[in-house]
Amino acid sequence: MIRASAAALVAATVFLYPVLAAAAPAVEASLRPQARPSALADMEFTAARASHAGFDAWVADFKRRAAAEGISAPVLQSAFAGVGYDPEVIRLDRNQAEFSRTLWDYLDSAVSDTRVRNGRAALDRHRTTLAAIEQRYGVPAEVVVAVWGLETSYGSFRGSNDVIRSLATLAFDGRRAAFFEAQLIAALRILQAGDTDPRSMRGSWAGAMGHTQFMPTSFLDYAVDFTGDGRRDIWGKDPTDALASTAAYLARFGWQAGQPWGVEVVLPQGFDYALTGRAITRDPDEWARMGVRDTAGRAVPDHGPASILLPAGARGATFMVFDNFGVIERYNPADAYVIGVGHLADRIAGGPPIQAEWPRGDRALSFSEREELQARLTRAGFDTQGVDGRIGPNTEAAIRRYQTAAGLIPDGYASLALLERLR
């Protein structure tokens, strides 16, 4: 899901990721880290469902506001024809997965043999189109295909929800009214431009649309008509415009041709783990002087400033990541997603699996455990800058400070063992 939506919809942690949809029979399911919801009581959900009686009145008022913003009467009439309140959308919004998966569990699905095999087939099937897209935007075909694979399993799960109905329901609900009203206005502008018709505008329950799951505002800003037929069609059977739009989006946010997203590396004995994390960058030759090598024992070529990322701590795989890591992050800010896209692209292109072992004996912390970890760190004098259950840069930094003070490896890894030690 593109970052315009991800900022509001995705709060995935750096190390721990919510449960993802199970695969449908015969084809793998769309797979990306999902947001953990705000902690809302069941009574709020009940109240939201009871309040849907006012939905029609809200729609009437919204139409007046939309008309004032230039949406025509015919577009409003056709867009809202037969559209009613959808309690299932609110249920999904309130009950996104509460439990977490480890990074390795996520990657086992995101970069499964089936997904790699299907990705290579998709690359071959659309090779001519993808080559033209790569030539125009400079984004490798396998990266575009990997985004497609994680978002909708190469178009197999593009979403069947009526986007106008979903966005209207979420805007009416009020929990994130401003965000979803903006998305709804954007969706109406798309209809007014003639890119699709209301009932063909299908997507996820949260309004992400098409083969590569653009939110409406991102569509308006970045979608392209690569086929030249006068419409930016990301919904139909032909994925060309969606794939080109994805490449255009990544290019817009600074994709550097020839630069990898990251390279799996091996750290030397005695490496200073305080140098790990996205906040610290060094040129590859400087990392090489410290003894950092790729899995074949070679110095990593100079692709520009890079950081050392330990997504599962010192006992898991290590990556040297470059600026293109941050570009993929604009599509979805979860490290798991970025690693998933990058590694899937590498595998589609013929690269090997991740070589290092993962700490598979670990389990993911629950949301409440992540909150507890933050609270205990802060009380111990290692401020996480808030208790929100999200293991982001501030919490990582606090963990590293605590680990250093306790004589532990300062890898920033939010583990159950760390929480138990704090207890």
Coordinates of C-alpha atoms in Angstrom, one line a residue:
M1 CA 0.0 0.0 0.0
I2 CA 1.4 3.3 -1.0
R3 CA 2.8 5.5 1.8
A4 CA 0.1 8.2 1.4
S5 CA -2.2 5.6 2.9
A6 CA 0.4 3.8 4.9
A7 CA 1.1 6.7 7.2
A8 CA -2.5 6.5 8.4
L9 CA -3.2 2.8 7.9
V10 CA 0.1 1.0 8.6
A11 CA 1.7 1.1 12.0
A12 CA 3.7 -2.1 11.6
T13 CA 6.7 -2.3 14.0
V14 CA 10.3 -2.6 13.0
F15 CA 10.6 -6.2 14.2
L16 CA 7.1 -7.6 14.8
Y17 CA 4.4 -7.9 12.3
P18 CA 0.6 -8.6 12.5
V19 CA -0.8 -11.8 11.2
L20 CA -1.5 -11.7 7.5
A21 CA -4.3 -13.2 5.4
A22 CA -4.1 -17.0 4.9
A23 CA -3.6 -18.2 1.4
A24 CA -6.7 -19.0 -0.7
P25 CA -6.8 -22.4 -2.3
A26 CA -4.5 -22.9 -5.3
V27 CA -3.0 -19.4 -5.2
E28 CA -1.1 -17.5 -2.7
A29 CA -2.9 -14.6 -0.9
S30 CA -1.9 -10.9 -1.1
L31 CA 0.6 -10.3 1.6
R32 CA 1.8 -7.2 3.3
P33 CA 2.2 -6.0 6.9
Q34 CA -1.0 -4.5 8.2
A35 CA -1.7 -1.8 10.7
R36 CA -2.5 -2.7 14.2
P37 CA -5.7 -0.8 15.2
S38 CA -6.2 1.7 17.9
A39 CA -7.3 0.0 21.1
L40 CA -11.1 0.5 21.0
A41 CA -13.6 -1.1 23.2
D42 CA -16.4 -3.4 21.9
M43 CA -18.9 -0.9 23.1
E44 CA -17.5 1.7 20.6
F45 CA -17.9 -0.8 17.8
T46 CA -21.5 -1.5 18.9
A47 CA -22.2 2.3 19.0
A48 CA -20.7 2.7 15.5
R49 CA -23.0 0.1 14.1
A50 CA -26.0 1.5 15.9
S51 CA -25.2 5.0 14.4
H52 CA -25.5 3.9 10.8
A53 CA -29.0 5.2 10.7
G54 CA -27.5 8.6 10.2
F55 CA -25.4 7.6 7.2
D56 CA -27.9 8.9 4.6
A57 CA -28.0 12.3 6.2
W58 CA -24.2 12.3 6.4
V59 CA -24.0 11.5 2.7
A60 CA -26.3 14.3 1.8
D61 CA -24.2 16.7 3.8
F62 CA -21.0 15.3 2.3
K63 CA -22.4 15.7 -1.2
R64 CA -22.9 19.4 -0.6
R65 CA -19.2 19.7 0.6
A66 CA -18.0 17.7 -2.4
A67 CA -20.0 19.9 -4.8
A68 CA -18.3 23.0 -3.3
E69 CA -15.0 21.4 -4.1
G70 CA -15.9 21.0 -7.8
I71 CA -17.4 17.5 -8.0
S72 CA -20.3 17.6 -10.5
A73 CA -23.8 16.5 -9.7
P74 CA -23.8 13.7 -12.2
V75 CA -20.6 12.2 -10.7
L76 CA -22.1 12.4 -7.2
Q77 CA -25.3 10.9 -8.3
S78 CA -23.7 7.9 -10.0
A79 CA -21.0 7.4 -7.3
F80 CA -23.5 7.2 -4.5
A81 CA -26.2 5.3 -6.3
G82 CA -27.1 2.3 -4.2
V83 CA -24.3 3.1 -1.7
G84 CA -25.2 2.3 1.9
Y85 CA -23.4 2.0 5.2
D86 CA -21.1 -1.1 5.4
P87 CA -20.8 -2.5 9.0
E88 CA -18.3 -5.1 7.8
V89 CA -15.8 -2.3 6.9
I90 CA -16.1 -1.0 10.5
R91 CA -15.6 -4.4 11.9
L92 CA -12.4 -4.9 9.9
D93 CA -11.2 -1.4 10.9
R94 CA -11.7 -2.2 14.5
N95 CA -10.4 -5.8 14.5
Q96 CA -7.3 -5.8 12.4
A97 CA -5.0 -8.6 13.5
E98 CA -4.1 -8.4 17.2
F99 CA -1.4 -11.0 17.2
S100 CA 2.1 -10.6 15.7
R101 CA 4.3 -12.6 13.5
T102 CA 8.1 -12.6 13.5
L103 CA 9.9 -11.3 10.5
W104 CA 11.0 -14.8 9.4
D105 CA 7.5 -16.1 9.5
Y106 CA 6.4 -13.2 7.3
L107 CA 9.3 -13.7 4.9
D108 CA 8.5 -17.5 4.7
S109 CA 5.2 -16.5 3.1
A110 CA 6.2 -13.2 1.4
V111 CA 9.1 -14.9 -0.4
S112 CA 7.8 -18.4 -0.6
D113 CA 8.8 -20.7 -3.5
T114 CA 5.3 -20.3 -4.9
R115 CA 5.5 -16.5 -4.9
V116 CA 9.0 -16.5 -6.4
R117 CA 7.9 -19.0 -9.1
N118 CA 4.8 -16.9 -9.9
G119 CA 6.8 -13.8 -9.9
R120 CA 9.2 -15.1 -12.5
A121 CA 6.3 -16.2 -14.6
A122 CA 4.7 -12.8 -14.3
L123 CA 8.0 -11.2 -15.3
D124 CA 8.3 -13.4 -18.3
R125 CA 4.6 -12.9 -19.3
H126 CA 4.9 -9.1 -19.2
R127 CA 8.6 -8.8 -20.1
T128 CA 8.2 -6.4 -23.0
T129 CA 5.9 -4.0 -21.1
L130 CA 8.1 -4.2 -18.0
A131 CA 11.2 -3.4 -20.1
A132 CA 9.6 -0.3 -21.5
I133 CA 8.5 0.7 -18.0
E134 CA 12.1 0.2 -16.7
Q135 CA 13.5 2.2 -19.6
R136 CA 11.2 5.1 -18.8
Y137 CA 11.4 5.2 -15.0
G138 CA 14.7 3.5 -14.2
V139 CA 13.1 1.0 -11.7
P140 CA 14.0 -2.6 -12.3
A141 CA 11.3 -4.8 -13.6
E142 CA 11.8 -7.3 -10.8
V143 CA 11.2 -4.6 -8.2
V144 CA 7.9 -3.6 -9.8
V145 CA 6.8 -7.2 -10.0
A146 CA 7.8 -7.8 -6.4
V147 CA 5.6 -4.9 -5.2
W148 CA 2.8 -6.4 -7.4
G149 CA 3.4 -9.8 -5.9
L150 CA 3.2 -8.6 -2.3
E151 CA 0.3 -6.3 -2.8
T152 CA -2.1 -8.5 -4.7
S153 CA -0.3 -11.7 -5.6
Y154 CA 0.3 -10.5 -9.1
G155 CA -3.3 -9.3 -9.6
S156 CA -5.0 -12.3 -8.1
F157 CA -6.5 -10.4 -5.1
R158 CA -7.2 -6.9 -6.1
G159 CA -10.0 -6.4 -3.7
S160 CA -13.8 -6.6 -4.3
N161 CA -15.0 -3.8 -2.1
D162 CA -16.9 -0.9 -3.6
V163 CA -14.4 1.9 -2.8
I164 CA -16.9 4.7 -2.6
R165 CA -19.0 2.7 -0.1
S166 CA -16.0 1.7 2.0
L167 CA -14.5 5.2 2.1
A168 CA -17.9 6.8 2.8
T169 CA -18.5 4.3 5.7
L170 CA -15.1 5.1 7.2
A171 CA -15.5 8.8 6.8
F172 CA -18.9 8.7 8.4
D173 CA -17.6 6.6 11.2
G174 CA -15.5 9.5 12.3
R175 CA -12.5 7.8 13.8
R176 CA -10.3 9.0 11.0
A177 CA -12.8 11.3 9.3
A178 CA -10.5 13.9 7.8
F179 CA -8.2 11.2 6.2
F180 CA -11.1 9.2 4.7
E181 CA -13.0 12.3 3.6
A182 CA -9.9 13.4 1.7
Q183 CA -9.6 9.9 0.1
L184 CA -13.3 10.0 -0.8
I185 CA -13.0 13.4 -2.5
A186 CA -10.0 12.1 -4.4
A187 CA -11.9 9.0 -5.5
L188 CA -14.7 11.2 -6.8
R189 CA -12.1 13.3 -8.7
I190 CA -10.8 10.1 -10.3
L191 CA -14.4 9.3 -11.4
Q192 CA -14.8 12.8 -12.7
A193 CA -11.6 12.5 -14.8
G194 CA -13.1 9.4 -16.4
D195 CA -10.4 6.9 -15.4
T196 CA -13.0 4.4 -14.3
D197 CA -16.7 4.2 -13.4
P198 CA -18.1 3.9 -9.8
R199 CA -18.8 0.2 -9.8
S200 CA -15.5 -0.7 -11.4
M201 CA -13.7 1.2 -8.7
R202 CA -13.0 -1.9 -6.5
G203 CA -10.4 -2.4 -3.9
S204 CA -9.7 -3.2 -0.3
W205 CA -12.0 -2.4 2.6
A206 CA -9.8 0.5 3.4
G207 CA -9.9 2.0 -0.1
A208 CA -6.6 0.7 -1.6
M209 CA -7.2 0.1 -5.3
G210 CA -6.0 -2.0 -8.2
H211 CA -3.1 -4.3 -8.9
T212 CA -0.7 -2.4 -6.8
Q213 CA -3.1 -0.9 -4.2
F214 CA -3.0 2.8 -4.7
M215 CA -5.0 5.0 -2.3
P216 CA -7.0 7.6 -4.2
T217 CA -4.8 10.6 -3.2
S218 CA -1.7 8.7 -4.3
F219 CA -3.5 7.8 -7.6
L220 CA -4.2 11.4 -8.3
D221 CA -0.6 12.4 -7.6
Y222 CA 1.3 9.5 -9.2
A223 CA -0.7 7.2 -11.4
V224 CA 0.1 7.3 -15.2
D225 CA -1.6 6.3 -18.4
F226 CA 1.2 4.2 -19.8
T227 CA -1.0 2.5 -22.5
G228 CA -2.0 5.9 -23.9
D229 CA -5.7 5.1 -24.0
G230 CA -6.6 8.3 -22.1
R231 CA -7.3 6.5 -18.8
R232 CA -5.1 5.5 -15.9
D233 CA -6.6 2.1 -15.5
I234 CA -5.2 0.2 -12.5
W235 CA -8.3 -1.9 -11.9
G236 CA -8.7 -3.9 -15.0
K237 CA -7.3 -7.2 -16.2
D238 CA -4.4 -5.5 -18.0
P239 CA -1.9 -4.5 -15.2
T240 CA 0.2 -2.1 -17.5
D241 CA -0.9 1.2 -16.0
A242 CA -0.7 -0.1 -12.5
L243 CA 2.8 -1.4 -13.0
A244 CA 3.9 1.8 -14.6
S245 CA 2.3 3.8 -11.9
T246 CA 4.2 1.9 -9.3
A247 CA 7.5 2.5 -11.1
A248 CA 6.6 6.2 -11.5
Y249 CA 5.9 6.4 -7.8
L250 CA 9.2 4.9 -6.8
A251 CA 11.1 7.1 -9.3
R252 CA 9.3 10.2 -8.0
F253 CA 10.7 9.4 -4.5
G254 CA 14.3 9.0 -5.7
W255 CA 14.9 5.5 -6.9
Q256 CA 18.6 5.2 -7.9
A257 CA 19.2 3.0 -10.9
G258 CA 21.9 0.4 -10.4
Q259 CA 21.7 0.6 -6.6
P260 CA 20.3 -2.4 -4.6
W261 CA 17.9 -2.0 -1.8
G262 CA 20.3 -3.9 0.4
V263 CA 22.8 -6.7 0.5
E264 CA 23.0 -9.5 3.1
V265 CA 26.3 -9.2 5.0
V266 CA 28.3 -10.9 7.7
L267 CA 29.7 -8.9 10.6
P268 CA 33.1 -9.7 12.0
Q269 CA 33.9 -10.8 15.5
G270 CA 34.1 -7.9 17.8
F271 CA 31.9 -5.6 15.6
D272 CA 30.6 -2.6 17.5
Y273 CA 26.8 -3.1 17.4
A274 CA 26.3 0.5 18.5
L275 CA 27.0 1.3 14.8
T276 CA 23.9 -0.5 13.6
G277 CA 20.6 1.1 12.7
R278 CA 19.3 3.4 10.0
A279 CA 20.5 6.5 11.8
I280 CA 24.2 5.7 11.1
T281 CA 25.5 5.6 7.6
R282 CA 29.0 4.8 6.2
D283 CA 30.4 4.3 2.7
P284 CA 30.7 0.6 1.9
D285 CA 34.5 0.8 1.8
E286 CA 34.5 2.1 5.4
W287 CA 32.3 -0.8 6.4
A288 CA 34.7 -3.1 4.6
R289 CA 37.6 -1.7 6.6
M290 CA 35.7 -2.7 9.7
G291 CA 35.5 -6.3 8.3
V292 CA 31.9 -6.3 7.0
R293 CA 31.6 -8.6 4.0
D294 CA 28.8 -10.0 1.9
T295 CA 27.9 -13.7 2.3
A296 CA 30.6 -14.7 -0.3
G297 CA 33.3 -13.0 1.8
R298 CA 33.7 -10.0 -0.5
A299 CA 33.6 -6.3 0.2
V300 CA 30.2 -4.7 -0.9
P301 CA 30.6 -2.5 -3.9
D302 CA 30.2 1.3 -3.5
H303 CA 26.5 1.9 -4.1
G304 CA 26.5 5.0 -1.8
P305 CA 26.1 5.5 1.9
A306 CA 24.7 2.5 3.7
S307 CA 23.5 1.4 7.1
I308 CA 23.7 -1.9 8.9
L309 CA 20.3 -3.3 9.7
L310 CA 19.6 -6.1 12.2
P311 CA 15.9 -6.7 11.8
A312 CA 16.0 -9.7 14.2
G313 CA 18.9 -8.7 16.4
A314 CA 22.4 -10.1 16.5
R315 CA 21.2 -13.7 16.1
G316 CA 19.4 -13.1 12.8
A317 CA 20.3 -12.0 9.2
T318 CA 22.2 -8.7 8.8
F319 CA 21.7 -6.4 5.8
M320 CA 23.7 -3.4 4.5
V321 CA 20.9 -1.1 3.2
F322 CA 21.1 1.8 0.8
D323 CA 18.9 4.8 -0.1
N324 CA 16.6 2.6 -2.3
F325 CA 15.5 0.9 0.9
G326 CA 14.0 4.2 2.0
V327 CA 12.4 4.6 -1.4
I328 CA 10.5 1.3 -1.1
E329 CA 9.7 2.4 2.4
R330 CA 7.7 5.2 0.9
Y331 CA 5.3 2.6 -0.5
N332 CA 4.9 1.0 3.0
P333 CA 7.0 2.0 6.0
A334 CA 7.3 -1.4 7.7
D335 CA 10.8 -2.8 7.5
A336 CA 9.3 -6.3 6.9
Y337 CA 7.6 -5.1 3.8
V338 CA 10.7 -3.4 2.4
I339 CA 12.8 -6.5 3.1
G340 CA 10.0 -8.6 1.6
V341 CA 9.9 -6.6 -1.6
G342 CA 13.6 -6.3 -1.9
H343 CA 14.3 -10.0 -1.3
L344 CA 11.4 -11.1 -3.5
A345 CA 12.8 -9.0 -6.3
D346 CA 16.3 -10.5 -5.8
R347 CA 14.8 -14.0 -5.9
I348 CA 12.8 -13.3 -9.0
A349 CA 16.0 -12.1 -10.6
G350 CA 17.7 -15.4 -9.7
G351 CA 19.3 -14.5 -6.5
P352 CA 19.7 -16.9 -3.6
P353 CA 17.7 -17.2 -0.4
I354 CA 18.8 -15.4 2.7
Q355 CA 21.8 -17.3 4.0
A356 CA 21.7 -16.5 7.7
E357 CA 19.6 -18.4 10.2
W358 CA 16.8 -16.7 12.1
P359 CA 16.2 -17.0 15.9
R360 CA 13.2 -19.2 15.2
G361 CA 12.9 -20.1 18.9
D362 CA 11.8 -16.5 19.6
R363 CA 8.2 -15.5 19.4
A364 CA 6.8 -12.1 18.6
L365 CA 5.7 -9.8 21.4
S366 CA 2.0 -9.0 21.5
F367 CA 0.9 -5.4 21.3
S368 CA 0.4 -5.2 25.1
E369 CA 3.8 -6.7 25.6
R370 CA 5.4 -4.1 23.3
E371 CA 3.6 -1.4 25.3
E372 CA 4.9 -2.9 28.5
L373 CA 8.4 -3.0 27.2
Q374 CA 8.3 0.7 26.3
A375 CA 6.8 1.6 29.7
R376 CA 9.4 -0.4 31.6
L377 CA 12.3 1.0 29.5
T378 CA 11.1 4.5 30.2
R379 CA 10.7 3.9 33.9
A380 CA 14.2 2.5 34.0
G381 CA 15.5 5.8 32.6
F382 CA 15.7 4.8 28.9
D383 CA 12.9 7.0 27.5
T384 CA 11.1 5.6 24.4
Q385 CA 9.4 8.9 23.7
G386 CA 5.9 7.4 24.3
V387 CA 4.1 4.2 24.8
D388 CA 2.3 3.2 21.6
G389 CA 3.2 -0.5 21.1
R390 CA 5.2 0.4 18.0
I391 CA 8.9 -0.5 18.0
G392 CA 10.2 2.4 15.9
P393 CA 13.5 4.3 16.0
N394 CA 12.9 5.9 19.4
T395 CA 12.3 2.6 21.1
E396 CA 15.2 0.9 19.3
A397 CA 17.5 3.7 20.5
A398 CA 16.2 3.2 24.1
I399 CA 16.7 -0.5 23.8
R400 CA 20.3 0.0 22.7
R401 CA 21.0 2.4 25.6
Y402 CA 19.6 -0.1 28.0
Q403 CA 21.5 -3.0 26.4
T404 CA 24.8 -1.0 26.6
A405 CA 24.2 -0.1 30.3
A406 CA 23.4 -3.8 31.1
G407 CA 26.5 -5.1 29.2
L408 CA 24.4 -6.8 26.5
I409 CA 24.9 -6.7 22.7
P410 CA 23.3 -3.3 21.7
D411 CA 21.4 -4.7 18.7
G412 CA 18.1 -2.9 19.5
Y413 CA 16.1 -6.1 19.2
A414 CA 12.8 -6.1 21.1
S415 CA 12.7 -9.6 22.3
L416 CA 10.7 -11.5 25.0
A417 CA 14.0 -12.2 26.8
L418 CA 14.6 -8.4 27.0
L419 CA 11.1 -7.8 28.4
E420 CA 11.6 -10.6 31.0
R421 CA 14.9 -9.0 32.0
L422 CA 13.2 -5.7 32.5
R423 CA 10.5 -7.3 34.6

